[in-house]
Amino acid sequence: GQQVMQIPQYQHVQEGEDFTTYCNSSTTLSNIQWYKQRPGGHPVFLIQLVKSGEVKKQKRLTFQFGEAKKNSSLHITATQTTDVGTYFCAGLSNTGRRALTFGSGTRLQVQP
Amino acid sequence: DTEVTQTPKHLVMGMTNKKSLKCEQHMGHRAMYWYKQKAKKPPELMFVYSYEKLSINESVPSRFSPECPNSSLLNLHLHALQPEDSALYLCASSQEANEQFFGPGTRLTVL
């Protein structure tokens, strides 16, 4: 079955440093979505990427979808303590199965 | 209203109990989902309902029984659970395969 892996599992940064998490799927994706889950909270949608090679920005967050539609990345510039949480990518297979497969997640800790 | 609500927030039950988790959304979404999430793990899909019909069952044990009474409501009936079923149970909804809106979850403890 489809597998979605993320690295790193955990990252601890100083406030102001940049952060990147990478997501790799074992199969080609129809789209990829990113979610953030704060400690004790629930996943909250950040963005969806659909096109090969797509790049989207949201303030300090930059999302990329690979040319082969099998990998993606999320980059945060100048982290803030409000960025703390676990970031999940979630891929939608292009086989027609209408369900997301969540990546393993990257937990971000930001030291003030 | 862009909110998914879940009740109860917390639930403690014994292995012989029967209980139900409830989920509601009023965004007109026709896809609704149950996920199970263990600590420090990603959400794990259990069931998908599409237009009130069960479309995906991820080989979930029969002690979990989903129900979709109408397009706004989703229930998860629990019976004879095991301690390893203790987890956060998340409900979500979406329009087609677009962004999913998650509820706050029910934190379940099975004694």
GROMACS .gro file of C-alpha atoms in nm:
model
  223
    1GLY     CA    1   0.000   0.000   0.000
    2GLN     CA    2   0.090   0.364  -0.024
    3GLN     CA    3   0.343   0.492   0.229
    4VAL     CA    4   0.433   0.851   0.309
    5MET     CA    5   0.749   0.921   0.505
    6GLN     CA    6   0.868   1.246   0.656
    7ILE     CA    7   1.207   1.357   0.779
    8PRO     CA    8   1.323   1.461   1.023
    9GLN     CA    9   1.106   1.309   1.296
   10TYR     CA   10   1.197   1.591   1.531
   11GLN     CA   11   1.376   1.925   1.508
   12HIS     CA   12   1.471   2.169   1.780
   13VAL     CA   13   1.566   2.518   1.658
   14GLN     CA   14   1.644   2.855   1.811
   15GLU     CA   15   1.386   3.122   1.744
   16GLY     CA   16   1.479   3.300   1.420
   17GLU     CA   17   1.639   2.993   1.258
   18ASP     CA   18   1.489   2.833   0.950
   19PHE     CA   19   1.323   2.492   0.944
   20THR     CA   20   1.247   2.243   0.667
   21THR     CA   21   1.056   1.917   0.666
   22TYR     CA   22   1.057   1.674   0.374
   23CYS     CA   23   0.787   1.435   0.265
   24ASN     CA   24   0.827   1.134   0.032
   25SER     CA   25   0.557   0.911  -0.108
   26SER     CA   26   0.606   0.558  -0.237
   27THR     CA   27   0.355   0.629  -0.515
   28THR     CA   28   0.263   0.922  -0.738
   29LEU     CA   29   0.014   1.156  -0.577
   30SER     CA   30  -0.288   1.338  -0.709
   31ASN     CA   31  -0.234   1.612  -0.455
   32ILE     CA   32  -0.058   1.672  -0.128
   33GLN     CA   33  -0.188   1.858   0.174
   34TRP     CA   34  -0.007   1.993   0.478
   35TYR     CA   35  -0.148   2.008   0.829
   36LYS     CA   36  -0.022   2.150   1.158
   37GLN     CA   37  -0.111   2.001   1.494
   38ARG     CA   38  -0.031   2.200   1.805
   39PRO     CA   39   0.041   2.005   2.127
   40GLY     CA   40  -0.292   1.888   2.267
   41GLY     CA   41  -0.474   2.005   1.955
   42HIS     CA   42  -0.609   1.861   1.633
   43PRO     CA   43  -0.469   1.879   1.280
   44VAL     CA   44  -0.539   2.208   1.105
   45PHE     CA   45  -0.516   2.240   0.728
   46LEU     CA   46  -0.239   2.464   0.596
   47ILE     CA   47  -0.233   2.419   0.219
   48GLN     CA   48  -0.297   2.191  -0.077
   49LEU     CA   49  -0.062   2.145  -0.374
   50VAL     CA   50  -0.191   1.991  -0.694
   51LYS     CA   51   0.041   2.070  -0.985
   52SER     CA   52   0.380   1.918  -1.058
   53GLY     CA   53   0.655   2.156  -0.943
   54GLU     CA   54   0.408   2.385  -0.767
   55VAL     CA   55   0.539   2.634  -0.512
   56LYS     CA   56   0.309   2.821  -0.274
   57LYS     CA   57   0.389   3.073  -0.003
   58GLN     CA   58   0.202   3.172   0.309
   59LYS     CA   59   0.392   3.451   0.487
   60ARG     CA   60   0.702   3.275   0.629
   61LEU     CA   61   0.596   2.929   0.503
   62THR     CA   62   0.696   2.798   0.159
   63PHE     CA   63   0.553   2.473   0.024
   64GLN     CA   64   0.683   2.280  -0.276
   65PHE     CA   65   0.551   1.983  -0.471
   66GLY     CA   66   0.808   1.779  -0.662
   67GLU     CA   67   0.814   1.745  -1.038
   68ALA     CA   68   0.729   1.375  -1.015
   69LYS     CA   69   0.448   1.446  -0.765
   70LYS     CA   70   0.603   1.204  -0.517
   71ASN     CA   71   0.770   1.444  -0.278
   72SER     CA   72   0.706   1.773  -0.107
   73SER     CA   73   0.866   2.010   0.139
   74LEU     CA   74   0.765   2.277   0.387
   75HIS     CA   75   1.015   2.549   0.472
   76ILE     CA   76   0.964   2.799   0.752
   77THR     CA   77   1.180   3.111   0.748
   78ALA     CA   78   1.278   3.275   1.078
   79THR     CA   79   1.083   3.046   1.310
   80GLN     CA   80   0.877   3.186   1.594
   81THR     CA   81   0.754   3.016   1.911
   82THR     CA   82   0.406   3.009   1.758
   83ASP     CA   83   0.539   2.766   1.495
   84VAL     CA   84   0.574   2.492   1.759
   85GLY     CA   85   0.380   2.178   1.673
   86THR     CA   86   0.385   1.871   1.451
   87TYR     CA   87   0.369   1.920   1.076
   88PHE     CA   88   0.211   1.642   0.872
   89CYS     CA   89   0.202   1.601   0.500
   90ALA     CA   90  -0.088   1.397   0.366
   91GLY     CA   91  -0.102   1.256   0.017
   92LEU     CA   92  -0.399   1.171  -0.199
   93SER     CA   93  -0.323   0.877  -0.426
   94ASN     CA   94  -0.385   0.911  -0.799
   95THR     CA   95  -0.549   0.567  -0.807
   96GLY     CA   96  -0.892   0.705  -0.727
   97ARG     CA   97  -0.891   0.602  -0.361
   98ARG     CA   98  -1.047   0.906  -0.198
   99ALA     CA   99  -0.858   0.906   0.129
  100LEU     CA  100  -0.546   1.079   0.253
  101THR     CA  101  -0.240   0.893   0.371
  102PHE     CA  102  -0.070   1.093   0.642
  103GLY     CA  103   0.305   1.117   0.668
  104SER     CA  104   0.481   1.026   0.990
  105GLY     CA  105   0.508   1.391   1.093
  106THR     CA  106   0.786   1.626   1.198
  107ARG     CA  107   0.771   1.769   1.548
  108LEU     CA  108   0.913   2.120   1.569
  109GLN     CA  109   1.031   2.272   1.894
  110VAL     CA  110   1.137   2.639   1.895
  111GLN     CA  111   1.360   2.770   2.171
  112PRO     CA  112   1.292   3.138   2.253
  113ASP     CA  113  -1.996   2.770   1.037
  114THR     CA  114  -1.660   2.603   0.961
  115GLU     CA  115  -1.651   2.388   1.270
  116VAL     CA  116  -1.661   2.015   1.331
  117THR     CA  117  -1.784   1.931   1.680
  118GLN     CA  118  -1.722   1.609   1.868
  119THR     CA  119  -1.868   1.475   2.189
  120PRO     CA  120  -1.765   1.376   2.442
  121LYS     CA  121  -1.424   1.542   2.482
  122HIS     CA  122  -1.307   1.268   2.716
  123LEU     CA  123  -1.437   0.916   2.772
  124VAL     CA  124  -1.328   0.645   3.014
  125MET     CA  125  -1.483   0.304   2.965
  126GLY     CA  126  -1.440  -0.050   3.078
  127MET     CA  127  -1.385  -0.338   2.841
  128THR     CA  128  -1.746  -0.456   2.877
  129ASN     CA  129  -1.908  -0.116   2.820
  130LYS     CA  130  -2.090   0.012   2.514
  131LYS     CA  131  -2.047   0.378   2.429
  132SER     CA  132  -2.077   0.607   2.127
  133LEU     CA  133  -1.873   0.895   1.993
  134LYS     CA  134  -2.056   1.168   1.805
  135CYS     CA  135  -1.944   1.408   1.534
  136GLU     CA  136  -2.136   1.689   1.364
  137GLN     CA  137  -2.066   1.937   1.085
  138HIS     CA  138  -2.286   2.193   0.911
  139MET     CA  139  -2.059   2.287   0.622
  140GLY     CA  140  -2.249   2.074   0.372
  141HIS     CA  141  -1.953   1.840   0.334
  142ARG     CA  142  -2.045   1.503   0.188
  143ALA     CA  143  -1.733   1.316   0.301
  144MET     CA  144  -1.678   1.235   0.666
  145TYR     CA  145  -1.396   1.044   0.831
  146TRP     CA  146  -1.297   0.869   1.152
  147TYR     CA  147  -0.930   0.861   1.248
  148LYS     CA  148  -0.748   0.709   1.542
  149GLN     CA  149  -0.437   0.886   1.671
  150LYS     CA  150  -0.191   0.750   1.923
  151ALA     CA  151   0.055   0.980   2.100
  152LYS     CA  152   0.332   1.113   1.874
  153LYS     CA  153   0.188   0.929   1.573
  154PRO     CA  154   0.000   1.051   1.265
  155PRO     CA  155  -0.378   1.014   1.236
  156GLU     CA  156  -0.463   0.664   1.118
  157LEU     CA  157  -0.768   0.636   0.892
  158MET     CA  158  -1.045   0.407   1.014
  159PHE     CA  159  -1.356   0.480   0.806
  160VAL     CA  160  -1.470   0.707   0.525
  161TYR     CA  161  -1.831   0.795   0.450
  162SER     CA  162  -1.916   0.949   0.117
  163TYR     CA  163  -2.272   1.075   0.061
  164GLU     CA  164  -2.378   0.888   0.377
  165LYS     CA  165  -2.249   0.554   0.248
  166LEU     CA  166  -1.950   0.372   0.392
  167SER     CA  167  -1.687   0.387   0.120
  168ILE     CA  168  -1.369   0.285   0.303
  169ASN     CA  169  -1.320   0.054   0.601
  170GLU     CA  170  -0.952   0.016   0.679
  171SER     CA  171  -0.993  -0.337   0.817
  172VAL     CA  172  -1.104  -0.198   1.152
  173PRO     CA  173  -1.206  -0.458   1.414
  174SER     CA  174  -1.582  -0.507   1.445
  175ARG     CA  175  -1.579  -0.372   1.802
  176PHE     CA  176  -1.581  -0.032   1.624
  177SER     CA  177  -1.905   0.027   1.435
  178PRO     CA  178  -1.956   0.349   1.238
  179GLU     CA  179  -2.292   0.501   1.152
  180CYS     CA  180  -2.391   0.799   0.940
  181PRO     CA  181  -2.754   0.887   1.026
  182ASN     CA  182  -2.756   1.189   0.792
  183SER     CA  183  -2.523   1.415   0.599
  184SER     CA  184  -2.431   1.619   0.909
  185LEU     CA  185  -2.381   1.346   1.167
  186LEU     CA  186  -2.131   1.067   1.213
  187ASN     CA  187  -2.124   0.825   1.503
  188LEU     CA  188  -1.874   0.565   1.616
  189HIS     CA  189  -2.022   0.290   1.833
  190LEU     CA  190  -1.779   0.118   2.068
  191HIS     CA  191  -1.826  -0.224   2.225
  192ALA     CA  192  -1.592  -0.460   2.406
  193LEU     CA  193  -1.286  -0.245   2.349
  194GLN     CA  194  -0.934  -0.336   2.457
  195PRO     CA  195  -0.689  -0.117   2.652
  196GLU     CA  196  -0.479  -0.079   2.334
  197ASP     CA  197  -0.777   0.102   2.176
  198SER     CA  198  -0.708   0.397   2.407
  199ALA     CA  199  -0.629   0.692   2.179
  200LEU     CA  200  -0.752   1.024   2.046
  201TYR     CA  201  -1.040   0.966   1.803
  202LEU     CA  202  -1.069   1.238   1.543
  203CYS     CA  203  -1.358   1.309   1.313
  204ALA     CA  204  -1.308   1.512   0.997
  205SER     CA  205  -1.514   1.628   0.702
  206SER     CA  206  -1.435   1.755   0.356
  207GLN     CA  207  -1.586   1.858   0.026
  208GLU     CA  208  -1.466   1.591  -0.217
  209ALA     CA  209  -1.091   1.529  -0.169
  210ASN     CA  210  -1.008   1.881  -0.064
  211GLU     CA  211  -0.896   2.011   0.274
  212GLN     CA  212  -1.022   1.820   0.571
  213PHE     CA  213  -1.167   1.999   0.872
  214PHE     CA  214  -1.093   1.813   1.193
  215GLY     CA  215  -1.290   1.817   1.512
  216PRO     CA  216  -1.116   1.855   1.850
  217GLY     CA  217  -1.130   1.480   1.908
  218THR     CA  218  -1.246   1.247   2.183
  219ARG     CA  219  -0.973   1.125   2.415
  220LEU     CA  220  -1.067   0.767   2.495
  221THR     CA  221  -0.927   0.560   2.779
  222VAL     CA  222  -1.017   0.191   2.802
  223LEU     CA  223  -0.957   0.034   3.141
   0.00000   0.00000   0.00000
